[in-house]
């Protein structure tokens, strides 16, 4: 396998860096040890947290790829980096809620832990100045961020991913409470699942105890427990 040459830093976000390579259609994504919450107001540095998220996200992307769902993931390069298809990110977060938790509990006045009769799908506009507001399909099209046809494609993919991951995690004694995913378009204008899927972007609860196994540990002020919590997720993924 030929070596990958890391070139210029293209973008640095809260938890990842993106570098160019010699291939104009591929990038290197580097996972940092930073962790943020509350729209970036709460921040910390957690040694080797990026290594865990890289491994977890790699595992999940490979699993999703095995179902024929196209993602930006190509392969894991080392303990902190992935080789991925270069995409133009669609500035939307697609949120799936299987159980009421977090912001929706406060927004709707519904007790956390309530299981809705229907799966709840939401869209957030990724805009730091506006604090990533909740919008609907029509807002997204009005803003010129996406077309109705593209939204229909993404909604189908998102629902499929939810069905696949819910069953997979339940087999690992983990409840997939909710998650947010992002998409981008490659050089051929294909829509690819992008960014990451990890305890930073999902809510995981233990099936038996409802213990939280995700970034809510950090939101609750328990930074010292984050590494072992994320490690627990990785261990369960690798069972069997």
Short mmCIF file of C-alpha atoms in Angstrom, two decimals:
data_model
loop_
_atom_site.label_atom_id
_atom_site.label_comp_id
_atom_site.label_asym_id
_atom_site.label_seq_id
_atom_site.Cartn_x
_atom_site.Cartn_y
_atom_site.Cartn_z
CA UNK A 1 0.00 0.00 0.00
CA UNK A 2 1.52 3.34 -1.04
CA UNK A 3 2.33 5.88 1.64
CA UNK A 4 0.11 8.92 2.06
CA UNK A 5 1.77 12.33 2.05
CA UNK A 6 0.17 14.94 4.28
CA UNK A 7 0.30 18.40 2.70
CA UNK A 8 -1.42 21.63 3.76
CA UNK A 9 -3.82 22.24 6.62
CA UNK A 10 -7.12 22.98 4.90
CA UNK A 11 -9.37 23.41 7.90
CA UNK A 12 -9.25 23.13 11.68
CA UNK A 13 -12.43 22.57 13.64
CA UNK A 14 -13.16 22.06 17.32
CA UNK A 15 -12.09 18.41 17.38
CA UNK A 16 -10.46 17.65 14.01
CA UNK A 17 -7.97 18.96 11.46
CA UNK A 18 -8.23 18.34 7.72
CA UNK A 19 -5.12 18.16 5.52
CA UNK A 20 -4.66 17.95 1.76
CA UNK A 21 -2.76 15.08 0.16
CA UNK A 22 -1.05 14.54 -3.21
CA UNK A 23 -4.42 13.31 -4.46
CA UNK A 24 -6.77 16.29 -5.01
CA UNK A 25 -9.76 14.06 -4.30
CA UNK A 26 -8.55 12.76 -0.93
CA UNK A 27 -7.87 14.34 2.46
CA UNK A 28 -6.43 13.30 5.80
CA UNK A 29 -8.63 13.83 8.85
CA UNK A 30 -6.71 14.15 12.11
CA UNK A 31 -8.58 13.60 15.40
CA UNK A 32 -7.56 16.03 18.16
CA UNK A 33 -7.71 15.49 21.93
CA UNK A 34 -10.06 18.42 22.47
CA UNK A 35 -13.66 18.10 23.60
CA UNK A 36 -16.34 20.78 23.50
CA UNK A 37 -19.96 21.21 24.54
CA UNK A 38 -22.63 23.90 24.87
CA UNK A 39 -21.87 25.44 21.44
CA UNK A 40 -18.16 25.53 22.23
CA UNK A 41 -18.53 27.40 25.54
CA UNK A 42 -17.30 24.39 27.50
CA UNK A 43 -13.90 23.11 26.37
CA UNK A 44 -11.19 20.79 27.61
CA UNK A 45 -8.15 18.79 26.50
CA UNK A 46 -8.31 15.07 27.20
CA UNK A 47 -5.16 13.05 26.55
CA UNK A 48 -5.65 10.40 23.80
CA UNK A 49 -9.37 11.09 23.40
CA UNK A 50 -8.74 11.66 19.68
CA UNK A 51 -7.23 8.19 19.38
CA UNK A 52 -10.40 6.61 20.78
CA UNK A 53 -12.72 8.63 18.54
CA UNK A 54 -10.64 7.76 15.49
CA UNK A 55 -10.89 4.04 16.31
CA UNK A 56 -14.60 4.17 17.13
CA UNK A 57 -15.48 6.21 14.05
CA UNK A 58 -13.35 3.94 11.85
CA UNK A 59 -15.16 0.86 13.15
CA UNK A 60 -18.61 2.38 12.60
CA UNK A 61 -17.84 3.74 9.13
CA UNK A 62 -16.55 0.32 8.05
CA UNK A 63 -19.69 -1.27 9.44
CA UNK A 64 -21.95 1.19 7.61
CA UNK A 65 -19.95 0.73 4.40
CA UNK A 66 -20.59 -3.02 4.63
CA UNK A 67 -24.30 -2.27 4.09
CA UNK A 68 -23.60 -0.45 0.83
CA UNK A 69 -24.04 3.04 2.28
CA UNK A 70 -21.52 5.41 0.74
CA UNK A 71 -19.31 7.34 3.16
CA UNK A 72 -16.26 9.57 2.88
CA UNK A 73 -14.16 7.00 4.77
CA UNK A 74 -11.42 5.18 2.81
CA UNK A 75 -9.16 3.74 5.50
CA UNK A 76 -7.51 4.39 8.84
CA UNK A 77 -3.91 5.59 8.40
CA UNK A 78 -2.69 5.58 12.01
CA UNK A 79 -4.04 5.95 15.53
CA UNK A 80 -5.16 9.54 14.94
CA UNK A 81 -5.82 9.83 11.21
CA UNK A 82 -8.11 8.62 8.47
CA UNK A 83 -7.84 8.87 4.70
CA UNK A 84 -11.14 10.14 3.34
CA UNK A 85 -12.72 11.31 0.11
CA UNK A 86 -12.64 15.08 -0.16
CA UNK A 87 -16.17 16.47 0.01
CA UNK A 88 -17.93 19.81 0.08
CA UNK A 89 -19.83 19.65 3.33
CA UNK A 90 -23.53 20.43 3.35
CA UNK A 91 -23.95 22.88 6.28
CA UNK A 92 -26.68 20.86 7.96
CA UNK A 93 -26.77 18.42 10.86
CA UNK A 94 -29.29 15.61 10.59
CA UNK A 95 -30.45 14.54 14.05
CA UNK A 96 -32.21 11.27 14.83
CA UNK A 97 -33.94 10.81 18.19
CA UNK A 98 -35.05 7.35 19.31
CA UNK A 99 -35.45 8.41 22.95
CA UNK A 100 -36.08 11.87 24.39
CA UNK A 101 -32.89 13.35 25.84
CA UNK A 102 -30.92 16.58 25.89
CA UNK A 103 -32.23 19.73 24.20
CA UNK A 104 -35.51 18.27 22.96
CA UNK A 105 -36.47 17.37 26.53
CA UNK A 106 -36.13 21.01 27.58
CA UNK A 107 -37.58 22.40 24.36
CA UNK A 108 -40.77 20.32 24.48
CA UNK A 109 -41.05 19.85 28.23
CA UNK A 110 -40.93 16.06 27.92
CA UNK A 111 -39.21 13.93 30.55
CA UNK A 112 -35.80 12.59 29.54
CA UNK A 113 -35.95 8.88 28.87
CA UNK A 114 -39.40 8.99 27.27
CA UNK A 115 -39.62 6.71 24.24
CA UNK A 116 -41.69 8.35 21.48
CA UNK A 117 -44.04 6.23 19.37
CA UNK A 118 -42.30 7.57 16.28
CA UNK A 119 -38.65 8.22 15.49
CA UNK A 120 -38.00 11.97 15.51
CA UNK A 121 -35.89 13.47 12.73
CA UNK A 122 -34.57 17.02 12.96
CA UNK A 123 -32.31 19.34 10.96
CA UNK A 124 -29.98 21.98 12.37
CA UNK A 125 -28.36 24.73 10.31
CA UNK A 126 -24.62 24.66 10.99
CA UNK A 127 -23.97 28.34 11.64
CA UNK A 128 -21.92 29.34 14.68
CA UNK A 129 -23.20 32.94 14.67
CA UNK A 130 -26.80 31.71 14.83
CA UNK A 131 -25.89 28.91 17.28
CA UNK A 132 -26.91 26.10 14.90
CA UNK A 133 -30.68 26.75 14.89
CA UNK A 134 -33.27 24.04 14.40
CA UNK A 135 -34.84 24.37 10.93
CA UNK A 136 -37.03 22.32 8.60
CA UNK A 137 -36.70 21.10 5.01
CA UNK A 138 -38.31 24.22 3.57
CA UNK A 139 -35.94 26.53 5.44
CA UNK A 140 -32.96 24.54 4.16
CA UNK A 141 -34.14 24.80 0.54
CA UNK A 142 -35.02 28.49 0.95
CA UNK A 143 -31.49 29.20 2.22
CA UNK A 144 -30.06 27.49 -0.86
CA UNK A 145 -28.24 24.88 1.24
CA UNK A 146 -29.77 21.83 -0.43
CA UNK A 147 -32.52 20.72 -2.81
CA UNK A 148 -35.67 18.77 -1.99
CA UNK A 149 -34.35 15.85 -4.04
CA UNK A 150 -31.12 15.80 -2.02
CA UNK A 151 -33.07 16.03 1.22
CA UNK A 152 -35.17 13.02 0.24
CA UNK A 153 -32.00 11.03 -0.48
CA UNK A 154 -30.43 12.02 2.84
CA UNK A 155 -33.59 11.30 4.84
CA UNK A 156 -33.69 7.79 3.36
CA UNK A 157 -30.00 7.20 4.13
CA UNK A 158 -30.41 8.59 7.65
CA UNK A 159 -33.38 6.34 8.42
CA UNK A 160 -31.47 3.35 7.07
CA UNK A 161 -28.42 4.17 9.20
CA UNK A 162 -30.61 4.46 12.28
CA UNK A 163 -32.19 1.04 11.71
CA UNK A 164 -28.79 -0.56 11.15
CA UNK A 165 -27.06 1.04 14.13
CA UNK A 166 -29.92 0.60 16.61
CA UNK A 167 -29.85 -3.16 16.16
CA UNK A 168 -26.06 -3.32 16.10
CA UNK A 169 -25.62 -1.39 19.33
CA UNK A 170 -28.44 -3.21 21.09
CA UNK A 171 -26.56 -6.45 20.42
CA UNK A 172 -23.67 -4.82 22.35
CA UNK A 173 -26.05 -3.95 25.24
CA UNK A 174 -26.05 -0.29 24.21
CA UNK A 175 -29.14 1.81 23.50
CA UNK A 176 -28.69 4.29 20.66
CA UNK A 177 -30.61 7.18 22.20
CA UNK A 178 -29.93 9.75 19.49
CA UNK A 179 -27.22 10.88 17.09
CA UNK A 180 -26.33 13.59 14.61
CA UNK A 181 -24.68 13.02 11.25
CA UNK A 182 -23.43 15.18 8.41
CA UNK A 183 -23.12 14.74 4.67
CA UNK A 184 -20.96 16.11 1.89
CA UNK A 185 -20.73 15.89 -1.89
CA UNK A 186 -17.67 14.50 -3.64
CA UNK A 187 -16.14 15.50 -7.00
CA UNK A 188 -18.81 13.44 -8.79
CA UNK A 189 -21.58 15.21 -6.83
CA UNK A 190 -22.38 12.01 -4.95
CA UNK A 191 -23.79 12.45 -1.44
CA UNK A 192 -21.54 10.77 1.14
CA UNK A 193 -21.97 10.32 4.87
CA UNK A 194 -19.10 12.36 6.32
CA UNK A 195 -17.59 13.84 9.50
CA UNK A 196 -17.54 11.24 12.33
CA UNK A 197 -19.74 8.90 14.35
CA UNK A 198 -18.55 8.58 17.93
CA UNK A 199 -19.60 9.27 21.54
CA UNK A 200 -19.07 12.94 20.64
CA UNK A 201 -21.94 12.79 18.14
CA UNK A 202 -24.18 10.08 19.64
CA UNK A 203 -25.94 9.43 22.91
CA UNK A 204 -25.32 5.91 24.16
CA UNK A 205 -26.97 4.42 27.26
CA UNK A 206 -26.19 1.07 28.83
CA UNK A 207 -29.08 -1.29 28.07
CA UNK A 208 -29.34 -2.62 31.64
CA UNK A 209 -28.52 0.41 33.79
CA UNK A 210 -29.20 3.40 31.47
CA UNK A 211 -25.73 4.64 32.42
CA UNK A 212 -24.58 7.34 30.00
CA UNK A 213 -21.70 6.30 27.76
CA UNK A 214 -21.12 9.48 25.73
CA UNK A 215 -20.25 13.18 25.82
CA UNK A 216 -23.03 13.85 28.34
CA UNK A 217 -20.44 12.73 30.92
CA UNK A 218 -18.41 15.81 29.95
CA UNK A 219 -21.48 18.05 29.85
CA UNK A 220 -22.17 16.96 33.44
CA UNK A 221 -18.72 18.12 34.54
CA UNK A 222 -17.12 14.68 34.82
CA UNK A 223 -14.15 15.24 32.50
CA UNK A 224 -12.04 12.71 34.36
CA UNK A 225 -14.47 9.92 33.38
CA UNK A 226 -14.66 10.68 29.65
CA UNK A 227 -11.66 8.60 28.53
CA UNK A 228 -12.76 5.44 30.33
CA UNK A 229 -16.34 5.96 29.13
CA UNK A 230 -15.25 6.20 25.49
CA UNK A 231 -12.90 3.26 26.01
CA UNK A 232 -15.87 1.23 27.24
CA UNK A 233 -17.67 1.90 23.95
CA UNK A 234 -14.62 0.82 21.96
CA UNK A 235 -14.29 -2.39 23.98
CA UNK A 236 -17.91 -3.28 23.37
CA UNK A 237 -17.59 -2.62 19.63
CA UNK A 238 -14.69 -5.02 19.44
CA UNK A 239 -16.47 -7.82 21.30
CA UNK A 240 -16.75 -10.85 19.06
#
